[in-house]
Amino acid sequence: MSDGSSTDALVGILRREVAGLPAGARLPSSRDLIARHGVGPVTVSRAIAQLAAEGLVVTRPGSGTFVAVRRSRPGSQAPDTSWQAVALAGRPQAPGGDFGAEPGGTDDTSATAPAGTISLAGGYLHENLQPVRALGAALARAARRPDAWRRAPAVGLAPLRAILARQAGPGVRPEDVLVTGGGQGALSMLFRAIAAPDSPVLVESPTYPGALAAARAAGLRPVPVPIDEDGLRPDLLADAFAMTGARLLYCQPTFHNPTGTVLPPDRRRQIVDVARAAGAFLIEDDFARHLGHGRPVPPPLVADDRDGTVVHLTSLTKPASPSLRIGALVARGPVMGRLRGMRLVDDFFVARPLQEAAVELLSTPAWDRHLRTLGTALGERCAVLSGALAQDLPDWVPVRIPAGGLHLWLRLPEPLADGAVADAARVAGVAVNAGRRYFPAEPPAAHLRLGFAAAADQADLVEAVRRLAAAVVR
């Protein structure tokens, strides 16, 4: 009998024996196996190695060979991953791991919602609001470029950086721009680059849940700073810096998510001045710059910043498509060097074809036409949703009718609870966002965020409110 056939025969015998033994049981020694089966030491060694490769046994030098923990139960179709609880012991759970797990907690309902569900929970445009034809044409033109598949620079393509610099303001240079793969990854990079673990980071209350998840994943402690009808309050911000010693502020000055507030000009200057006086960075999340409802949008905070206090974050995913994963960071000074270094560690560069497509899209008249059409459509949808609420749920009054963005922010009348309403809405075929996840600490009241951009059309918005009213009354 050849060595190969002897090994195969012994593997088969031992595999059957292992199947009948409990996890952790010790197999006979190599000497015993040689004597019992009349094979050589090489055959035994190869057989044990084969079983170890299959995950059936583990070898411990000096102790012997033992039956491994079984990864699946005999006769079960589902894998048994309970062993991972031990392997992951001592490692803290990722703060974003349950992002969206609460009722009404996710922005992406497409994969889990039953057929017929109307989404008021989305953070992106419905496909019929996206510039699908312009995107397709831009991607086709980009793919025809002879260098389309070459490696892109770590900082991004020069033409794209120039376009994004112009959008950020006259004081921003292309070399101040770092192209990123969308906004969420850039936000995660910023938190890790700027603040040390266990440091406080000041945030508006309420604020974007993705920012809270990213901050906590970076080991930071979000500290709430209340807002009023005009947004972040400079006096309370100064107090928060003084009390916490924070060196980082995250805020959304334009069409704040979820409330829709826009910081007025005087407060915009004060907020930057307060951060500068504290020796702190200010992360300006400008996700909604292209989502105005036809009215002029204030210039970004970074446009008037000269000493690197403001780090500006923008993205094309909101006004274009969730799959156009192109964003940008604008930063000056040593922090930009740190961000470039992190880019090389995280992902090297953003895919060149996607960057080339973004250049093509932003360089054509079709982009400006899309933004004008989008602004009109969003304004109309906002009015339709507000009107439907006033008719069918008059006690659900929006905190404000926003002049831009994708959402209405509602304070629910007592004794309604946001989680219970979100559950009832889901049963009625409507996806909404419960308000509790937007607060870094205990929410002062029950709120809902209702989006008007993810539904297919205005009729769906009216129908969604009708379903909500019937669900709550029931």
CSV table of C-alpha atoms in Angstrom, one decimal:
chain,number,residue,atom,x,y,z
A,1,MET,CA,0.0,0.0,0.0
A,2,SER,CA,1.4,3.4,-1.0
A,3,ASP,CA,2.0,6.2,1.6
A,4,GLY,CA,-0.8,8.2,0.0
A,5,SER,CA,-3.4,5.4,0.3
A,6,SER,CA,-2.3,4.6,3.8
A,7,THR,CA,-2.7,8.2,4.9
A,8,ASP,CA,-6.2,8.4,3.3
A,9,ALA,CA,-7.2,5.2,5.0
A,10,LEU,CA,-6.0,6.4,8.4
A,11,VAL,CA,-7.7,9.8,7.9
A,12,GLY,CA,-11.0,8.0,7.2
A,13,ILE,CA,-10.6,5.9,10.3
A,14,LEU,CA,-9.7,8.8,12.6
A,15,ARG,CA,-12.4,11.1,11.1
A,16,ARG,CA,-15.0,8.5,12.1
A,17,GLU,CA,-13.5,8.2,15.6
A,18,VAL,CA,-13.4,12.0,16.1
A,19,ALA,CA,-17.1,12.3,15.1
A,20,GLY,CA,-18.0,10.2,18.1
A,21,LEU,CA,-15.8,12.0,20.7
A,22,PRO,CA,-16.7,15.2,22.6
A,23,ALA,CA,-14.8,18.5,22.0
A,24,GLY,CA,-11.6,18.5,23.9
A,25,ALA,CA,-11.1,14.7,24.0
A,26,ARG,CA,-7.5,13.6,23.6
A,27,LEU,CA,-6.7,11.3,20.7
A,28,PRO,CA,-4.3,8.4,21.2
A,29,SER,CA,-0.6,9.3,20.9
A,30,SER,CA,1.3,8.9,17.7
A,31,ARG,CA,3.0,5.8,19.1
A,32,ASP,CA,-0.3,4.2,19.9
A,33,LEU,CA,-1.7,5.0,16.5
A,34,ILE,CA,1.4,3.4,14.8
A,35,ALA,CA,1.0,0.3,16.8
A,36,ARG,CA,-2.8,0.0,16.5
A,37,HIS,CA,-3.0,0.6,12.7
A,38,GLY,CA,0.4,-0.8,11.6
A,39,VAL,CA,1.5,2.3,9.8
A,40,GLY,CA,4.6,4.4,9.9
A,41,PRO,CA,5.2,7.7,11.8
A,42,VAL,CA,5.1,9.7,8.5
A,43,THR,CA,1.6,8.4,7.7
A,44,VAL,CA,0.4,9.3,11.2
A,45,SER,CA,1.9,12.7,11.0
A,46,ARG,CA,0.3,13.4,7.6
A,47,ALA,CA,-3.1,12.1,8.8
A,48,ILE,CA,-3.1,14.3,11.9
A,49,ALA,CA,-2.1,17.3,9.7
A,50,GLN,CA,-5.0,16.6,7.4
A,51,LEU,CA,-7.5,16.5,10.2
A,52,ALA,CA,-6.1,19.7,11.7
A,53,ALA,CA,-6.5,21.4,8.3
A,54,GLU,CA,-10.1,20.3,8.2
A,55,GLY,CA,-10.6,21.9,11.6
A,56,LEU,CA,-11.5,18.5,13.2
A,57,VAL,CA,-8.5,18.4,15.7
A,58,VAL,CA,-6.1,20.8,17.2
A,59,THR,CA,-2.5,19.9,18.1
A,60,ARG,CA,-0.7,21.2,21.2
A,61,PRO,CA,3.0,20.6,21.2
A,62,GLY,CA,4.0,18.6,24.3
A,63,SER,CA,0.4,17.8,25.2
A,64,GLY,CA,-1.0,15.9,22.2
A,65,THR,CA,-3.9,16.1,19.7
A,66,PHE,CA,-7.4,17.0,20.8
A,67,VAL,CA,-10.9,17.1,19.2
A,68,ALA,CA,-11.6,20.6,18.1
A,69,VAL,CA,-14.8,22.6,19.0
A,70,ARG,CA,-17.3,21.8,16.3
A,71,ARG,CA,-18.3,24.8,14.2
A,72,SER,CA,-21.7,23.3,13.3
A,73,ARG,CA,-24.1,21.0,15.1
A,74,PRO,CA,-24.4,17.5,13.5
A,75,GLY,CA,-27.6,17.4,11.4
A,76,SER,CA,-28.1,21.2,11.6
A,77,GLN,CA,-28.4,23.3,8.5
A,78,ALA,CA,-27.4,26.5,10.3
A,79,PRO,CA,-23.7,26.9,11.3
A,80,ASP,CA,-22.9,27.1,15.0
A,81,THR,CA,-20.9,30.2,15.6
A,82,SER,CA,-21.2,30.1,19.4
A,83,TRP,CA,-17.5,29.5,19.6
A,84,GLN,CA,-16.9,33.1,18.5
A,85,ALA,CA,-18.2,34.4,21.9
A,86,VAL,CA,-15.0,33.0,23.5
A,87,ALA,CA,-12.7,34.1,20.7
A,88,LEU,CA,-14.0,37.7,20.8
A,89,ALA,CA,-14.0,37.9,24.6
A,90,GLY,CA,-12.2,41.0,25.9
A,91,ARG,CA,-12.7,42.9,22.7
A,92,PRO,CA,-15.3,45.7,23.1
A,93,GLN,CA,-18.3,45.6,20.8
A,94,ALA,CA,-18.0,47.9,17.8
A,95,PRO,CA,-20.3,50.9,18.7
A,96,GLY,CA,-21.7,50.9,15.2
A,97,GLY,CA,-22.4,47.2,15.3
A,98,ASP,CA,-26.0,47.7,16.2
A,99,PHE,CA,-26.4,51.0,14.3
A,100,GLY,CA,-30.0,51.0,13.2
A,101,ALA,CA,-31.0,48.0,15.2
A,102,GLU,CA,-33.7,49.8,17.2
A,103,PRO,CA,-37.2,50.3,15.9
A,104,GLY,CA,-37.1,52.7,13.1
A,105,GLY,CA,-33.3,52.8,13.4
A,106,THR,CA,-32.1,52.2,9.9
A,107,ASP,CA,-31.8,54.4,6.9
A,108,ASP,CA,-31.6,51.5,4.5
A,109,THR,CA,-35.0,49.8,4.4
A,110,SER,CA,-34.7,48.4,0.9
A,111,ALA,CA,-33.2,45.0,1.9
A,112,THR,CA,-35.4,44.3,5.0
A,113,ALA,CA,-38.8,46.0,4.5
A,114,PRO,CA,-41.7,43.9,3.3
A,115,ALA,CA,-43.0,44.5,-0.2
A,116,GLY,CA,-45.3,47.5,-0.4
A,117,THR,CA,-43.5,49.4,2.5
A,118,ILE,CA,-43.3,53.2,1.9
A,119,SER,CA,-40.0,54.5,3.1
A,120,LEU,CA,-39.9,57.7,5.1
A,121,ALA,CA,-36.7,56.6,6.7
A,122,GLY,CA,-34.2,56.9,3.9
A,123,GLY,CA,-31.2,59.2,3.9
A,124,TYR,CA,-30.8,59.0,0.1
A,125,LEU,CA,-32.8,60.0,-3.0
A,126,HIS,CA,-35.2,57.7,-4.6
A,127,GLU,CA,-34.0,56.5,-8.0
A,128,ASN,CA,-36.4,58.7,-9.8
A,129,LEU,CA,-34.8,61.8,-8.2
A,130,GLN,CA,-31.3,60.7,-9.1
A,131,PRO,CA,-29.5,61.9,-12.3
A,132,VAL,CA,-29.4,58.3,-13.6
A,133,ARG,CA,-28.9,59.1,-17.3
A,134,ALA,CA,-26.2,61.7,-16.5
A,135,LEU,CA,-24.5,59.3,-14.2
A,136,GLY,CA,-24.5,56.6,-16.8
A,137,ALA,CA,-23.2,58.9,-19.5
A,138,ALA,CA,-20.4,60.2,-17.2
A,139,LEU,CA,-19.3,56.7,-16.2
A,140,ALA,CA,-19.3,55.6,-19.9
A,141,ARG,CA,-17.1,58.6,-20.9
A,142,ALA,CA,-14.8,58.0,-17.9
A,143,ALA,CA,-14.4,54.3,-18.9
A,144,ARG,CA,-13.2,55.3,-22.4
A,145,ARG,CA,-10.3,57.3,-21.0
A,146,PRO,CA,-7.0,55.6,-21.8
A,147,ASP,CA,-5.8,56.0,-18.2
A,148,ALA,CA,-9.1,55.1,-16.6
A,149,TRP,CA,-7.7,52.1,-14.8
A,150,ARG,CA,-4.4,53.5,-13.7
A,151,ARG,CA,-3.8,53.9,-10.0
A,152,ALA,CA,-5.1,57.2,-8.7
A,153,PRO,CA,-3.1,59.6,-6.5
A,154,ALA,CA,-3.7,59.1,-2.8
A,155,VAL,CA,-5.1,62.6,-2.5
A,156,GLY,CA,-7.4,62.3,-5.5
A,157,LEU,CA,-7.4,63.4,-9.1
A,158,ALA,CA,-6.2,66.9,-9.7
A,159,PRO,CA,-9.3,68.0,-11.8
A,160,LEU,CA,-11.7,66.7,-9.2
A,161,ARG,CA,-9.8,68.4,-6.4
A,162,ALA,CA,-10.0,71.6,-8.3
A,163,ILE,CA,-13.7,71.4,-8.8
A,164,LEU,CA,-14.4,70.5,-5.2
A,165,ALA,CA,-12.1,73.4,-4.0
A,166,ARG,CA,-14.2,75.9,-6.1
A,167,GLN,CA,-17.4,74.5,-4.6
A,168,ALA,CA,-16.0,75.0,-1.0
A,169,GLY,CA,-15.2,78.7,-1.6
A,170,PRO,CA,-12.7,81.2,-3.0
A,171,GLY,CA,-10.2,80.7,-0.2
A,172,VAL,CA,-9.9,77.0,-0.7
A,173,ARG,CA,-7.0,75.7,-2.9
A,174,PRO,CA,-7.0,72.3,-4.7
A,175,GLU,CA,-4.1,71.2,-2.4
A,176,ASP,CA,-6.4,71.7,0.6
A,177,VAL,CA,-8.7,68.9,-0.7
A,178,LEU,CA,-8.5,65.2,-0.1
A,179,VAL,CA,-10.9,63.1,-2.1
A,180,THR,CA,-12.6,60.4,0.0
A,181,GLY,CA,-14.8,57.4,-0.6
A,182,GLY,CA,-18.0,59.1,0.5
A,183,GLY,CA,-18.8,61.0,3.7
A,184,GLN,CA,-19.1,58.3,6.4
A,185,GLY,CA,-15.7,56.8,5.9
A,186,ALA,CA,-14.2,60.3,5.8
A,187,LEU,CA,-16.0,61.1,9.1
A,188,SER,CA,-14.5,58.0,10.7
A,189,MET,CA,-11.0,59.0,9.5
A,190,LEU,CA,-11.4,62.5,10.9
A,191,PHE,CA,-12.4,61.3,14.4
A,192,ARG,CA,-9.4,58.9,14.5
A,193,ALA,CA,-7.0,61.4,13.1
A,194,ILE,CA,-7.8,64.4,15.3
A,195,ALA,CA,-8.7,63.1,18.8
A,196,ALA,CA,-7.1,60.6,21.1
A,197,PRO,CA,-9.2,57.7,22.4
A,198,ASP,CA,-11.4,58.6,25.4
A,199,SER,CA,-11.4,62.2,24.5
A,200,PRO,CA,-14.6,64.2,24.5
A,201,VAL,CA,-16.1,65.4,21.2
A,202,LEU,CA,-18.8,68.1,21.3
A,203,VAL,CA,-21.8,67.4,19.1
A,204,GLU,CA,-25.2,69.1,18.5
A,205,SER,CA,-28.1,67.5,20.3
A,206,PRO,CA,-29.8,66.1,18.4
A,207,THR,CA,-27.3,65.1,15.7
A,208,TYR,CA,-26.6,62.6,12.9
A,209,PRO,CA,-26.5,59.0,14.4
A,210,GLY,CA,-23.7,58.0,12.0
A,211,ALA,CA,-21.5,60.6,13.5
A,212,LEU,CA,-22.2,59.3,17.0
A,213,ALA,CA,-21.4,55.8,15.9
A,214,ALA,CA,-18.1,56.9,14.2
A,215,ALA,CA,-17.1,58.9,17.2
A,216,ARG,CA,-17.7,56.0,19.6
A,217,ALA,CA,-15.9,53.6,17.3
A,218,ALA,CA,-12.9,55.8,17.5
A,219,GLY,CA,-13.1,55.6,21.3
A,220,LEU,CA,-14.4,59.2,21.7
A,221,ARG,CA,-17.1,60.4,24.1
A,222,PRO,CA,-19.8,62.5,22.5
A,223,VAL,CA,-20.9,65.4,24.6
A,224,PRO,CA,-24.2,67.0,23.7
A,225,VAL,CA,-24.6,70.8,23.1
A,226,PRO,CA,-28.2,71.8,22.9
A,227,ILE,CA,-29.5,73.7,19.8
A,228,ASP,CA,-32.4,76.1,19.4
A,229,GLU,CA,-34.5,77.3,16.5
A,230,ASP,CA,-31.3,78.9,15.0
A,231,GLY,CA,-29.1,75.9,15.6
A,232,LEU,CA,-26.0,75.5,17.8
A,233,ARG,CA,-25.9,78.1,20.7
A,234,PRO,CA,-22.5,79.8,20.9
A,235,ASP,CA,-22.9,80.5,24.6
A,236,LEU,CA,-23.5,76.9,25.5
A,237,LEU,CA,-20.8,75.8,23.1
A,238,ALA,CA,-18.3,78.0,25.0
A,239,ASP,CA,-19.4,76.5,28.3
A,240,ALA,CA,-19.0,73.0,26.9
A,241,PHE,CA,-15.5,73.6,25.7
A,242,ALA,CA,-14.6,75.1,29.1
A,243,MET,CA,-16.1,72.3,31.2
A,244,THR,CA,-14.9,69.4,29.1
A,245,GLY,CA,-11.5,70.6,27.7
A,246,ALA,CA,-12.7,69.2,24.3
A,247,ARG,CA,-10.5,69.9,21.3
A,248,LEU,CA,-13.1,68.8,18.7
A,249,LEU,CA,-16.6,69.9,17.6
A,250,TYR,CA,-18.7,68.1,15.1
A,251,CYS,CA,-21.6,70.2,13.6
A,252,GLN,CA,-23.9,70.5,10.6
A,253,PRO,CA,-24.4,74.3,10.0
A,254,THR,CA,-26.5,73.9,6.8
A,255,PHE,CA,-29.8,72.0,6.8
A,256,HIS,CA,-28.9,70.1,9.9
A,257,ASN,CA,-29.8,66.5,10.2
A,258,PRO,CA,-32.4,65.9,11.6
A,259,THR,CA,-33.9,69.3,12.4
A,260,GLY,CA,-33.2,71.2,9.1
A,261,THR,CA,-31.9,74.3,10.9
A,262,VAL,CA,-29.4,76.6,9.2
A,263,LEU,CA,-27.0,78.7,11.3
A,264,PRO,CA,-27.6,82.4,10.6
A,265,PRO,CA,-24.5,84.5,9.5
A,266,ASP,CA,-23.8,85.9,12.9
A,267,ARG,CA,-23.8,82.6,14.6
A,268,ARG,CA,-21.7,81.0,11.9
A,269,ARG,CA,-18.9,83.5,12.8
A,270,GLN,CA,-19.4,83.1,16.5
A,271,ILE,CA,-19.2,79.3,16.3
A,272,VAL,CA,-15.9,79.4,14.5
A,273,ASP,CA,-14.6,82.0,16.9
A,274,VAL,CA,-15.5,80.0,19.9
A,275,ALA,CA,-13.8,76.9,18.5
A,276,ARG,CA,-10.7,78.9,17.6
A,277,ALA,CA,-10.6,80.4,21.1
A,278,ALA,CA,-10.7,76.9,22.6
A,279,GLY,CA,-7.8,75.8,20.4
A,280,ALA,CA,-10.2,73.2,18.9
A,281,PHE,CA,-11.0,71.8,15.5
A,282,LEU,CA,-14.4,72.2,14.0
A,283,ILE,CA,-15.7,69.5,11.7
A,284,GLU,CA,-18.2,71.1,9.3
A,285,ASP,CA,-20.4,68.3,7.8
A,286,ASP,CA,-21.7,70.0,4.7
A,287,PHE,CA,-23.6,67.0,3.4
A,288,ALA,CA,-26.7,69.0,2.3
A,289,ARG,CA,-25.1,71.8,0.4
A,290,HIS,CA,-26.7,70.7,-2.8
A,291,LEU,CA,-30.1,69.9,-1.2
A,292,GLY,CA,-31.6,73.4,-0.9
A,293,HIS,CA,-35.2,73.8,-2.0
A,294,GLY,CA,-34.5,76.6,-4.4
A,295,ARG,CA,-33.3,79.2,-2.0
A,296,PRO,CA,-29.7,80.6,-1.7
A,297,VAL,CA,-27.5,78.5,0.6
A,298,PRO,CA,-25.0,80.2,2.9
A,299,PRO,CA,-21.3,79.7,2.1
A,300,PRO,CA,-19.5,77.0,4.0
A,301,LEU,CA,-17.7,77.9,7.3
A,302,VAL,CA,-14.4,76.8,5.7
A,303,ALA,CA,-14.7,79.6,3.1
A,304,ASP,CA,-13.9,82.2,5.7
A,305,ASP,CA,-11.5,80.2,7.8
A,306,ARG,CA,-7.8,81.1,7.4
A,307,ASP,CA,-6.0,79.3,10.2
A,308,GLY,CA,-7.2,75.7,9.8
A,309,THR,CA,-9.8,75.7,12.6
A,310,VAL,CA,-12.5,74.3,10.2
A,311,VAL,CA,-12.2,70.9,8.6
A,312,HIS,CA,-14.8,70.7,5.9
A,313,LEU,CA,-16.6,67.5,4.9
A,314,THR,CA,-18.8,67.1,1.8
A,315,SER,CA,-20.1,64.3,-0.4
A,316,LEU,CA,-21.8,63.6,-3.7
A,317,THR,CA,-23.8,60.6,-2.5
A,318,LYS,CA,-26.7,62.7,-1.2
A,319,PRO,CA,-27.4,64.9,-4.3
A,320,ALA,CA,-26.5,62.2,-6.8
A,321,SER,CA,-26.6,58.5,-5.8
A,322,PRO,CA,-25.6,56.4,-2.8
A,323,SER,CA,-23.3,54.5,-5.1
A,324,LEU,CA,-21.4,57.5,-6.2
A,325,ARG,CA,-19.0,57.1,-3.2
A,326,ILE,CA,-17.1,60.3,-3.7
A,327,GLY,CA,-16.6,62.9,-1.0
A,328,ALA,CA,-14.0,65.3,0.1
A,329,LEU,CA,-12.2,66.7,3.1
A,330,VAL,CA,-10.9,70.3,3.1
A,331,ALA,CA,-8.1,70.8,5.7
A,332,ARG,CA,-5.1,73.0,6.2
A,333,GLY,CA,-1.9,72.5,8.2
A,334,PRO,CA,-0.5,69.4,9.9
A,335,VAL,CA,-3.9,67.8,10.1
A,336,MET,CA,-3.9,67.4,6.3
A,337,GLY,CA,-0.6,65.5,6.5
A,338,ARG,CA,-2.1,63.2,9.1
A,339,LEU,CA,-5.2,62.6,7.0
A,340,ARG,CA,-3.1,61.8,4.0
A,341,GLY,CA,-1.1,59.3,6.0
A,342,MET,CA,-4.3,57.6,7.3
A,343,ARG,CA,-5.5,57.3,3.7
A,344,LEU,CA,-2.5,55.3,2.8
A,345,VAL,CA,-3.2,53.0,5.8
A,346,ASP,CA,-6.9,52.7,5.2
A,347,ASP,CA,-7.4,52.2,1.5
A,348,PHE,CA,-4.6,53.8,-0.5
A,349,PHE,CA,-6.9,55.8,-2.9
A,350,VAL,CA,-10.4,56.1,-4.2
A,351,ALA,CA,-11.1,54.0,-7.3
A,352,ARG,CA,-10.1,56.1,-10.3
A,353,PRO,CA,-13.0,55.2,-12.6
A,354,LEU,CA,-15.4,56.6,-10.0
A,355,GLN,CA,-13.3,59.8,-9.6
A,356,GLU,CA,-13.2,60.2,-13.4
A,357,ALA,CA,-17.0,59.7,-13.6
A,358,ALA,CA,-17.4,62.4,-10.9
A,359,VAL,CA,-15.2,64.8,-12.9
A,360,GLU,CA,-17.4,64.1,-16.0
A,361,LEU,CA,-20.6,64.6,-14.1
A,362,LEU,CA,-19.6,67.8,-12.3
A,363,SER,CA,-18.2,69.4,-15.5
A,364,THR,CA,-21.4,69.2,-17.6
A,365,PRO,CA,-24.4,71.5,-17.7
A,366,ALA,CA,-26.5,68.4,-16.8
A,367,TRP,CA,-25.3,68.6,-13.2
A,368,ASP,CA,-26.5,72.2,-12.7
A,369,ARG,CA,-29.8,71.3,-14.4
A,370,HIS,CA,-30.2,68.3,-12.1
A,371,LEU,CA,-29.6,70.4,-9.0
A,372,ARG,CA,-32.2,72.9,-10.0
A,373,THR,CA,-34.7,70.2,-10.8
A,374,LEU,CA,-33.9,68.4,-7.5
A,375,GLY,CA,-34.3,71.5,-5.4
A,376,THR,CA,-37.8,72.1,-6.9
A,377,ALA,CA,-38.8,68.5,-6.4
A,378,LEU,CA,-37.6,68.3,-2.8
A,379,GLY,CA,-39.4,71.5,-1.9
A,380,GLU,CA,-42.6,70.2,-3.4
A,381,ARG,CA,-42.3,66.9,-1.6
A,382,CYS,CA,-41.6,68.7,1.7
A,383,ALA,CA,-44.8,70.7,1.2
A,384,VAL,CA,-46.8,67.7,0.4
A,385,LEU,CA,-45.6,65.7,3.4
A,386,SER,CA,-46.2,68.7,5.7
A,387,GLY,CA,-49.7,69.2,4.3
A,388,ALA,CA,-50.6,65.6,4.7
A,389,LEU,CA,-49.5,65.7,8.4
A,390,ALA,CA,-51.5,68.8,9.0
A,391,GLN,CA,-54.6,67.1,7.6
A,392,ASP,CA,-54.4,63.6,9.0
A,393,LEU,CA,-52.1,64.0,12.1
A,394,PRO,CA,-52.5,67.7,13.2
A,395,ASP,CA,-50.9,67.0,16.6
A,396,TRP,CA,-47.7,65.9,14.8
A,397,VAL,CA,-46.3,69.3,14.2
A,398,PRO,CA,-42.8,69.6,12.5
A,399,VAL,CA,-40.3,71.6,14.6
A,400,ARG,CA,-39.8,73.7,11.4
A,401,ILE,CA,-40.5,73.5,7.7
A,402,PRO,CA,-36.9,73.3,6.4
A,403,ALA,CA,-35.6,75.3,3.4
A,404,GLY,CA,-33.4,72.3,2.4
A,405,GLY,CA,-32.5,68.8,3.2
A,406,LEU,CA,-34.4,65.5,3.1
A,407,HIS,CA,-36.3,65.3,6.3
A,408,LEU,CA,-39.0,66.7,8.7
A,409,TRP,CA,-38.3,66.5,12.4
A,410,LEU,CA,-41.4,66.0,14.5
A,411,ARG,CA,-42.0,66.2,18.3
A,412,LEU,CA,-44.6,63.6,19.1
A,413,PRO,CA,-47.5,64.5,21.3
A,414,GLU,CA,-47.6,62.8,24.7
A,415,PRO,CA,-48.0,60.0,25.6
A,416,LEU,CA,-46.7,58.6,22.3
A,417,ALA,CA,-43.3,56.9,22.4
A,418,ASP,CA,-41.1,57.0,19.3
A,419,GLY,CA,-40.2,53.3,19.4
A,420,ALA,CA,-43.8,52.2,19.7
A,421,VAL,CA,-44.8,54.5,16.9
A,422,ALA,CA,-42.0,53.2,14.7
A,423,ASP,CA,-43.1,49.6,15.4
A,424,ALA,CA,-46.7,50.4,14.6
A,425,ALA,CA,-45.7,52.2,11.4
A,426,ARG,CA,-43.7,49.2,10.3
A,427,VAL,CA,-46.7,46.9,10.8
A,428,ALA,CA,-48.8,49.4,8.8
A,429,GLY,CA,-46.3,49.4,5.9
A,430,VAL,CA,-44.4,52.6,6.6
A,431,ALA,CA,-40.7,52.9,7.6
A,432,VAL,CA,-39.8,55.8,9.8
A,433,ASN,CA,-36.8,56.8,12.0
A,434,ALA,CA,-37.3,56.9,15.8
A,435,GLY,CA,-35.9,60.0,17.3
A,436,ARG,CA,-34.0,58.6,20.2
A,437,ARG,CA,-31.0,57.5,18.1
A,438,TYR,CA,-30.3,61.1,17.2
A,439,PHE,CA,-29.5,62.1,20.7
A,440,PRO,CA,-26.1,61.5,22.3
A,441,ALA,CA,-27.7,61.3,25.7
A,442,GLU,CA,-31.2,61.0,27.1
A,443,PRO,CA,-33.8,62.5,24.6
A,444,PRO,CA,-35.8,65.3,26.2
A,445,ALA,CA,-39.0,64.1,24.4
A,446,ALA,CA,-40.2,61.7,21.8
A,447,HIS,CA,-39.4,62.6,18.2
A,448,LEU,CA,-39.6,61.1,14.7
A,449,ARG,CA,-37.6,61.9,11.6
A,450,LEU,CA,-39.7,61.6,8.4
A,451,GLY,CA,-37.9,61.7,5.1
A,452,PHE,CA,-39.6,62.9,1.9
A,453,ALA,CA,-36.9,61.9,-0.6
A,454,ALA,CA,-36.9,58.1,-0.5
A,455,ALA,CA,-40.5,57.5,-1.4
A,456,ALA,CA,-41.4,56.9,-5.0
A,457,ASP,CA,-43.6,59.9,-5.5
A,458,GLN,CA,-45.8,62.5,-3.8
A,459,ALA,CA,-48.8,60.1,-3.7
A,460,ASP,CA,-46.8,57.7,-1.6
A,461,LEU,CA,-46.1,60.5,0.9
A,462,VAL,CA,-49.8,61.1,1.3
A,463,GLU,CA,-50.5,57.4,1.6
A,464,ALA,CA,-47.8,57.0,4.2
A,465,VAL,CA,-49.3,59.6,6.4
A,466,ARG,CA,-52.7,58.0,6.0
A,467,ARG,CA,-51.3,54.7,7.1
A,468,LEU,CA,-49.5,56.3,10.1
A,469,ALA,CA,-52.7,58.0,11.2
A,470,ALA,CA,-54.7,54.7,11.0
A,471,ALA,CA,-51.9,52.8,12.9
A,472,VAL,CA,-51.8,55.3,15.7
A,473,VAL,CA,-55.6,55.6,16.1
A,474,ARG,CA,-55.9,51.8,16.1
